[in-house]
Short mmCIF file of C-alpha atoms in Angstrom, two decimals:
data_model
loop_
_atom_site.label_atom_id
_atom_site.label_comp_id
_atom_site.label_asym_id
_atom_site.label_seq_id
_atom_site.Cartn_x
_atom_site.Cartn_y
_atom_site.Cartn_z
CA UNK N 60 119.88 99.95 123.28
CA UNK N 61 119.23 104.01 121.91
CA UNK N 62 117.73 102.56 119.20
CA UNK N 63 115.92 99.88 120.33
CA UNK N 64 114.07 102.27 122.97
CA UNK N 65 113.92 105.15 119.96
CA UNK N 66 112.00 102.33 117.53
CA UNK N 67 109.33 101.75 120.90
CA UNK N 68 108.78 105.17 121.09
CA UNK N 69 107.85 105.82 117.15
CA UNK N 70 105.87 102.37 117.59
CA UNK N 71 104.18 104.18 120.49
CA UNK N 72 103.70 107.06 118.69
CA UNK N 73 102.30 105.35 115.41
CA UNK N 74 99.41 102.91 117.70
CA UNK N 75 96.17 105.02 118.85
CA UNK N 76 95.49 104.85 122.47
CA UNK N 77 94.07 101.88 124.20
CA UNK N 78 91.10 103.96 125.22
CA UNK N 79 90.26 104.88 121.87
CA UNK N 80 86.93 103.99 120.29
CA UNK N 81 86.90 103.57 116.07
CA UNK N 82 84.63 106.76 115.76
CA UNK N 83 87.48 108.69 118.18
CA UNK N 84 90.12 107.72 115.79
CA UNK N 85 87.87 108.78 112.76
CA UNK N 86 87.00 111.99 114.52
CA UNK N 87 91.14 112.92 114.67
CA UNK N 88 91.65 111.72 111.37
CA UNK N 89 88.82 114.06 109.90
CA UNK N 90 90.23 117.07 112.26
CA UNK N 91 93.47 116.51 111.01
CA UNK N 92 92.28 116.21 107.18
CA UNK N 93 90.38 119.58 108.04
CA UNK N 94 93.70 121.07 109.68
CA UNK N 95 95.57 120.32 106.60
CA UNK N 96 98.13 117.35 107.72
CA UNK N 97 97.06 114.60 105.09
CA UNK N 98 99.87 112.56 106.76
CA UNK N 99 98.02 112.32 110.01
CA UNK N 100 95.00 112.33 108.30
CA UNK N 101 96.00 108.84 105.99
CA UNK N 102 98.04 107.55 109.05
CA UNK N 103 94.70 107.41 111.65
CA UNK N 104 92.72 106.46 108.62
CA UNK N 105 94.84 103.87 108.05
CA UNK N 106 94.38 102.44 112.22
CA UNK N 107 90.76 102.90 111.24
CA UNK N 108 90.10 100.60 108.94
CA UNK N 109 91.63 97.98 111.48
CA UNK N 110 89.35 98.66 114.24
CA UNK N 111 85.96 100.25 112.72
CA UNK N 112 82.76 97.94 112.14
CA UNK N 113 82.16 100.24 108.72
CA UNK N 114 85.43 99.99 106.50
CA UNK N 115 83.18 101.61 103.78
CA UNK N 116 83.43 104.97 105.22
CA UNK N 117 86.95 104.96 106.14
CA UNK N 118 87.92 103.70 103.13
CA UNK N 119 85.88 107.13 101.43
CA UNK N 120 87.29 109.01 103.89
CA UNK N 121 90.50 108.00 102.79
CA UNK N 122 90.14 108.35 99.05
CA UNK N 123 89.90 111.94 99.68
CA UNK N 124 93.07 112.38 101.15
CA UNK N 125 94.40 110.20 98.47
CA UNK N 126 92.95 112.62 95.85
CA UNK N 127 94.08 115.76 97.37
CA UNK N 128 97.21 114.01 97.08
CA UNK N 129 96.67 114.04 93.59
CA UNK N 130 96.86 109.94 93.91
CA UNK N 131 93.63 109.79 91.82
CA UNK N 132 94.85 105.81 90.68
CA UNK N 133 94.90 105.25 94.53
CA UNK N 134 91.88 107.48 95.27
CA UNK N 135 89.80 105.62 92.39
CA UNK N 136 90.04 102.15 94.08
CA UNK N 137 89.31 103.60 97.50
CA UNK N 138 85.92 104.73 96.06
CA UNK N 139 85.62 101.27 94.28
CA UNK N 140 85.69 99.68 97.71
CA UNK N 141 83.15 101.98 98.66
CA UNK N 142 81.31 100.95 96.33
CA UNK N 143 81.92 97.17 96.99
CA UNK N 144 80.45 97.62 100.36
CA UNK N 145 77.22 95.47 100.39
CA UNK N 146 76.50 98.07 103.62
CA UNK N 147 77.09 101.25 101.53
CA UNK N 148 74.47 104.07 102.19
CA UNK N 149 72.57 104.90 99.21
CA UNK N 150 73.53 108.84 100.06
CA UNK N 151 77.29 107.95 100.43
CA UNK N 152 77.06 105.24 97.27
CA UNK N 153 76.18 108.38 94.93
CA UNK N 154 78.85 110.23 96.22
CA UNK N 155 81.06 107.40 95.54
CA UNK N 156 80.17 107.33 91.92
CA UNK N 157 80.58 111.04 91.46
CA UNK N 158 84.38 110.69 93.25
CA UNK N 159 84.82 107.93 91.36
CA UNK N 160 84.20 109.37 88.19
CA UNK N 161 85.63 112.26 88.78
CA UNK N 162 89.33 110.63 89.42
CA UNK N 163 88.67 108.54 86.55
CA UNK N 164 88.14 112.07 84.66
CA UNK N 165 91.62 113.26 86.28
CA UNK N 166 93.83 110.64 85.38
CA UNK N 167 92.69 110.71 81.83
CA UNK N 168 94.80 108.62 78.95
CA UNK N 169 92.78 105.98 77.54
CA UNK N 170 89.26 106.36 75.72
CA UNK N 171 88.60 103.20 78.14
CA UNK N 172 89.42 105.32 81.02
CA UNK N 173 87.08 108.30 79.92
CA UNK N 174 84.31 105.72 78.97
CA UNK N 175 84.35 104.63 82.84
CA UNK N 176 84.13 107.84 83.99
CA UNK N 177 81.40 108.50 81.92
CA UNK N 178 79.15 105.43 83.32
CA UNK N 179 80.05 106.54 86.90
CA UNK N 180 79.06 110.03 86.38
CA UNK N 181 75.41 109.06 85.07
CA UNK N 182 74.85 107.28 87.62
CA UNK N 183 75.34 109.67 89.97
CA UNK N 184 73.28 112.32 87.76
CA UNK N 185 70.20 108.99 86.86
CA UNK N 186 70.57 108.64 90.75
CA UNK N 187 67.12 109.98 93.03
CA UNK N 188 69.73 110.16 96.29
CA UNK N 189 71.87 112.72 94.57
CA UNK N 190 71.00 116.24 95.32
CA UNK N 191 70.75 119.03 92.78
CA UNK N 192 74.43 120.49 93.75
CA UNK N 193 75.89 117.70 93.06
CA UNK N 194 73.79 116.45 90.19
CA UNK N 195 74.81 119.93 88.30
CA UNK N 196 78.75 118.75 89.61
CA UNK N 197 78.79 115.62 87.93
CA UNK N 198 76.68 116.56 84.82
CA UNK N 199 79.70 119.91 84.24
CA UNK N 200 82.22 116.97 84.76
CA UNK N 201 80.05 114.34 82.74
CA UNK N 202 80.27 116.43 79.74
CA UNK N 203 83.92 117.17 79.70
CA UNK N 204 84.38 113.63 79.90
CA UNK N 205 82.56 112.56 76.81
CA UNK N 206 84.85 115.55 75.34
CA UNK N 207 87.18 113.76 75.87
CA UNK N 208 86.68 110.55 75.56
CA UNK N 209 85.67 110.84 71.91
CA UNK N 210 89.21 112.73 71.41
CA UNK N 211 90.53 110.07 72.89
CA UNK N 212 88.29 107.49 70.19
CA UNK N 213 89.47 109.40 67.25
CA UNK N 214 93.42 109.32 68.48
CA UNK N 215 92.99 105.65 68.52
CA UNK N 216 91.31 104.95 65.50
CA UNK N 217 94.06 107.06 63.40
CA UNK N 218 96.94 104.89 65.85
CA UNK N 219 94.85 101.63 64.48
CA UNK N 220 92.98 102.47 61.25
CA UNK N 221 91.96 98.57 60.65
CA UNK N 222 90.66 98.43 64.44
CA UNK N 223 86.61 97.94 64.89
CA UNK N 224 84.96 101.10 65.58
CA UNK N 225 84.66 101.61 69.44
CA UNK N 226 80.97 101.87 70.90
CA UNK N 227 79.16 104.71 70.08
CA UNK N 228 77.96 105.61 73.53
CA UNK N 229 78.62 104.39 76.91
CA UNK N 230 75.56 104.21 78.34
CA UNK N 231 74.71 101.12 76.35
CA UNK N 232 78.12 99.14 78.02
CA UNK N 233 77.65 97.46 81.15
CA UNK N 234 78.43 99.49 83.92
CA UNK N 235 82.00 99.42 85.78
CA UNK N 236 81.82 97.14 88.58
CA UNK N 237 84.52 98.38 91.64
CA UNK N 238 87.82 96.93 90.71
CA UNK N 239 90.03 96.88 94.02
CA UNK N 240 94.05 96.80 93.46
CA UNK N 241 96.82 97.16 95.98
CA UNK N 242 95.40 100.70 97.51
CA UNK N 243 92.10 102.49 97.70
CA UNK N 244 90.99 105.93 96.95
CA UNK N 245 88.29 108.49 97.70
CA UNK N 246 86.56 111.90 99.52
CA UNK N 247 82.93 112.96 100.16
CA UNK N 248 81.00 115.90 101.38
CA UNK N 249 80.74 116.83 105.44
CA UNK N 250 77.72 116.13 107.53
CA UNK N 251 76.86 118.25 110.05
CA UNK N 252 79.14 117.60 112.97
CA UNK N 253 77.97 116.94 116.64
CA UNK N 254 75.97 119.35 118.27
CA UNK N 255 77.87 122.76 118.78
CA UNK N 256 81.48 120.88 120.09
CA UNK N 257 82.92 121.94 116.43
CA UNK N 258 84.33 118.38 116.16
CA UNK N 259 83.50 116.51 113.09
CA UNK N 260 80.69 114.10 113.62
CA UNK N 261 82.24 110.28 112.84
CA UNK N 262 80.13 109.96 110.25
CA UNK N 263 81.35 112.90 108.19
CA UNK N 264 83.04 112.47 105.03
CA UNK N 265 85.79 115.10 104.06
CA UNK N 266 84.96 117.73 101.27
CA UNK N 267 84.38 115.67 97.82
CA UNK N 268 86.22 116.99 94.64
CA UNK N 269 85.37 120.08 93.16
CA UNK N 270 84.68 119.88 89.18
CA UNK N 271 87.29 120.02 86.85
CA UNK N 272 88.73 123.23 85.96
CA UNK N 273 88.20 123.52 82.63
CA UNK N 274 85.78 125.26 80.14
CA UNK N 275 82.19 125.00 81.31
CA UNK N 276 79.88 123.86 78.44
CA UNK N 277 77.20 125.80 78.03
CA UNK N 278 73.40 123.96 76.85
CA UNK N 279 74.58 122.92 74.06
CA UNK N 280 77.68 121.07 75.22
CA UNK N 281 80.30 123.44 73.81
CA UNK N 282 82.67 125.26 75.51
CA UNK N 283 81.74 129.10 77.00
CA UNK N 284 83.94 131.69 75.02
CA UNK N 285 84.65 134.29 77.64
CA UNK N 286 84.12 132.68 80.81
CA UNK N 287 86.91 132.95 83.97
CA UNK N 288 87.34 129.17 83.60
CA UNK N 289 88.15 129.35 79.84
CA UNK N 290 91.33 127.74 78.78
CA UNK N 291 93.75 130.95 77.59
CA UNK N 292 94.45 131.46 74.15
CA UNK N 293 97.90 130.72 73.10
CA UNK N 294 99.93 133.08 71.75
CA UNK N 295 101.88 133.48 68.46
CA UNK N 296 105.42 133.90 70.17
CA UNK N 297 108.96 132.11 69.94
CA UNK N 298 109.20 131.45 73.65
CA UNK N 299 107.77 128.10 74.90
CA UNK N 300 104.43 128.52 77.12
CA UNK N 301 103.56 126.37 79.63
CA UNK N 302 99.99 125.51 79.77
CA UNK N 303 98.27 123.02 82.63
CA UNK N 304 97.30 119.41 81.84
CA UNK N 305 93.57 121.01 81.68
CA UNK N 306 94.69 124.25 79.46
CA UNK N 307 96.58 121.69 77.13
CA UNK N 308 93.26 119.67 77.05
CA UNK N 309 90.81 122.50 76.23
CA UNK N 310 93.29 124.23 73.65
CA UNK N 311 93.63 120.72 71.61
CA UNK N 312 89.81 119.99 71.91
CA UNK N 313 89.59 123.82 70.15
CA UNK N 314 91.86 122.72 67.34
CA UNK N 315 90.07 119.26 67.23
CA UNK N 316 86.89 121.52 66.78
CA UNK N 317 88.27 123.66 64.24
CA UNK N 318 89.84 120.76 61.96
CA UNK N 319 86.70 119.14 62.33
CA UNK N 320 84.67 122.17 60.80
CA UNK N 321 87.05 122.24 58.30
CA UNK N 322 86.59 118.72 57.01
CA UNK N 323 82.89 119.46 56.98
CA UNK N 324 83.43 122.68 54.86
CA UNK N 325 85.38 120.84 52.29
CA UNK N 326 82.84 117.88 52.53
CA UNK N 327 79.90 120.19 51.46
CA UNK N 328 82.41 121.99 48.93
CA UNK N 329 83.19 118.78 47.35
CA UNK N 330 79.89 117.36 47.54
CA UNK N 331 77.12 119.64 47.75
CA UNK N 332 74.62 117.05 48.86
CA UNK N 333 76.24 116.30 51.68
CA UNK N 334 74.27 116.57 55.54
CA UNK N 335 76.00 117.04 58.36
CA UNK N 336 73.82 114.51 60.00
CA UNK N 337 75.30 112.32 57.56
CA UNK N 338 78.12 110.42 58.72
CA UNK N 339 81.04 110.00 56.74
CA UNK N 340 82.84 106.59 56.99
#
């Protein structure tokens, strides 16, 4: 009988009140994602999306818990139902894309996987909704990603020499459509919240993610030697160092750089005719 009065009590504690209204449930799920508790935050999210007339926001809302989580699989598909929304905002869509991207750009792998992030980040930076914050945002993150993704192109084409070529840019595949799986994933930036209570208006959207930490490119699209966000140099010692996933990314990208000049160096040295317009295969 303990138990059976224990489980009533969790149940109890799990359901929002009767009295509660969709945008009060939103509003304590935004105060606790502000406070800190993701938890709460996903749990009232979660009631949310069984009671609210916009699933589209809470479903943003909830990607960003997801990707402070660092769920970015989970946060990704969240944004994709965003996205799916036939309601969706044009001012919360290019968010969406942006978010979307940007998990795309986090959870990395695949040149397939970099080549969607890629078409998700222009449109947020083609998009006339976007402001210029978040434009500059998703072009730092859009050109790490096309850093990547042709690393990614040339790892695969020496795993699978007879293989096609893979497209030469992105922009001229169809874009990703929203592809929903088991969970969605996403987080956006706050509105102003209502009047001078402090409490977050329903309609706000927690804090979107912040670019990736990595090297910023400068004009020309290489790397800034010197800057705080540069990836370290690695050092010529016996002892193991351990780097981040993004340090490990910007120190191979260096020596993909530097093998790369190299080829060209002994391409003009061999033939002295040879452009390095020119390409090669």
């Amino acid at each position: 009988m303990g138990l059976v009065a224990c489980a009533c009590c969790l149940l109890a504690a799990a359901a929002p009140l009767v009295d509660d209204s969709p945008d009060d449930v939103i509003r304590r799920a935004n105060a606790a994602f502000l406070a800190g508790d993701r938890d709460e935050a996903n749990r009232l999210y979660t009631v949310a999306e069984e009671l609210t007339a916009d699933p589209g926001l809470v479903a943003f809302n909830q990607a960003a818990v997801l990707f402070q989580k660092g769920e970015f699989r989970d946060a990704e598909v969240h944004y994709a139902r965003t996205l799916d929304d036939p309601a969706c905002p044009p001012e919360r869509a290019v968010k969406a894309w942006y978010n979307r991207g940007t998990c795309l750009l986090r959870r990395g792998g695949a040149a397939s996987v970099y080549r969607s992030a890629i078409a998700c980040l222009e449109r947020c930076v083609d998009s006339s909704v976007a402001d210029e914050p978040l434009k500059a945002d998703a072009r730092h993150n859009l050109e790490i990603a096309k850093t990547l993704w042709n690393e990614a192109r040339k790892a695969d084409s020496k795993e699978r020499p007879n293989s096609p070529p893979p497209p030469e840019d992105p922009r001229n595949d169809e874009q990703p459509k929203p592809q929903p799986t088991d969970t969605e994933p996403q987080p956006k930036s706050p509105e102003p919240g209502n009047g001078n209570t402090g409490e977050p208006n329903p309609k706000t959207v927690p804090q979107p993610p912040q670019p990736v930490p990595m090297p910023n490119p400068n004009p020309n699209g290489n790397p800034t030697q010197g800057t705080p966000g540069a990836a370290p140099q690695l050092n010529n010692e016996d002892a193991v160092q351990q780097l981040s996933p993004e340090d490990t990314r910007a120190h191979l990208r260096r020596v993909a750089e530097r093998l790369e000049k190299d080829r060209r160096d002994l391409l003009r040295t061999l033939y002295p005719q040879y452009k390095p317009g020119t390409r090669d295969w």
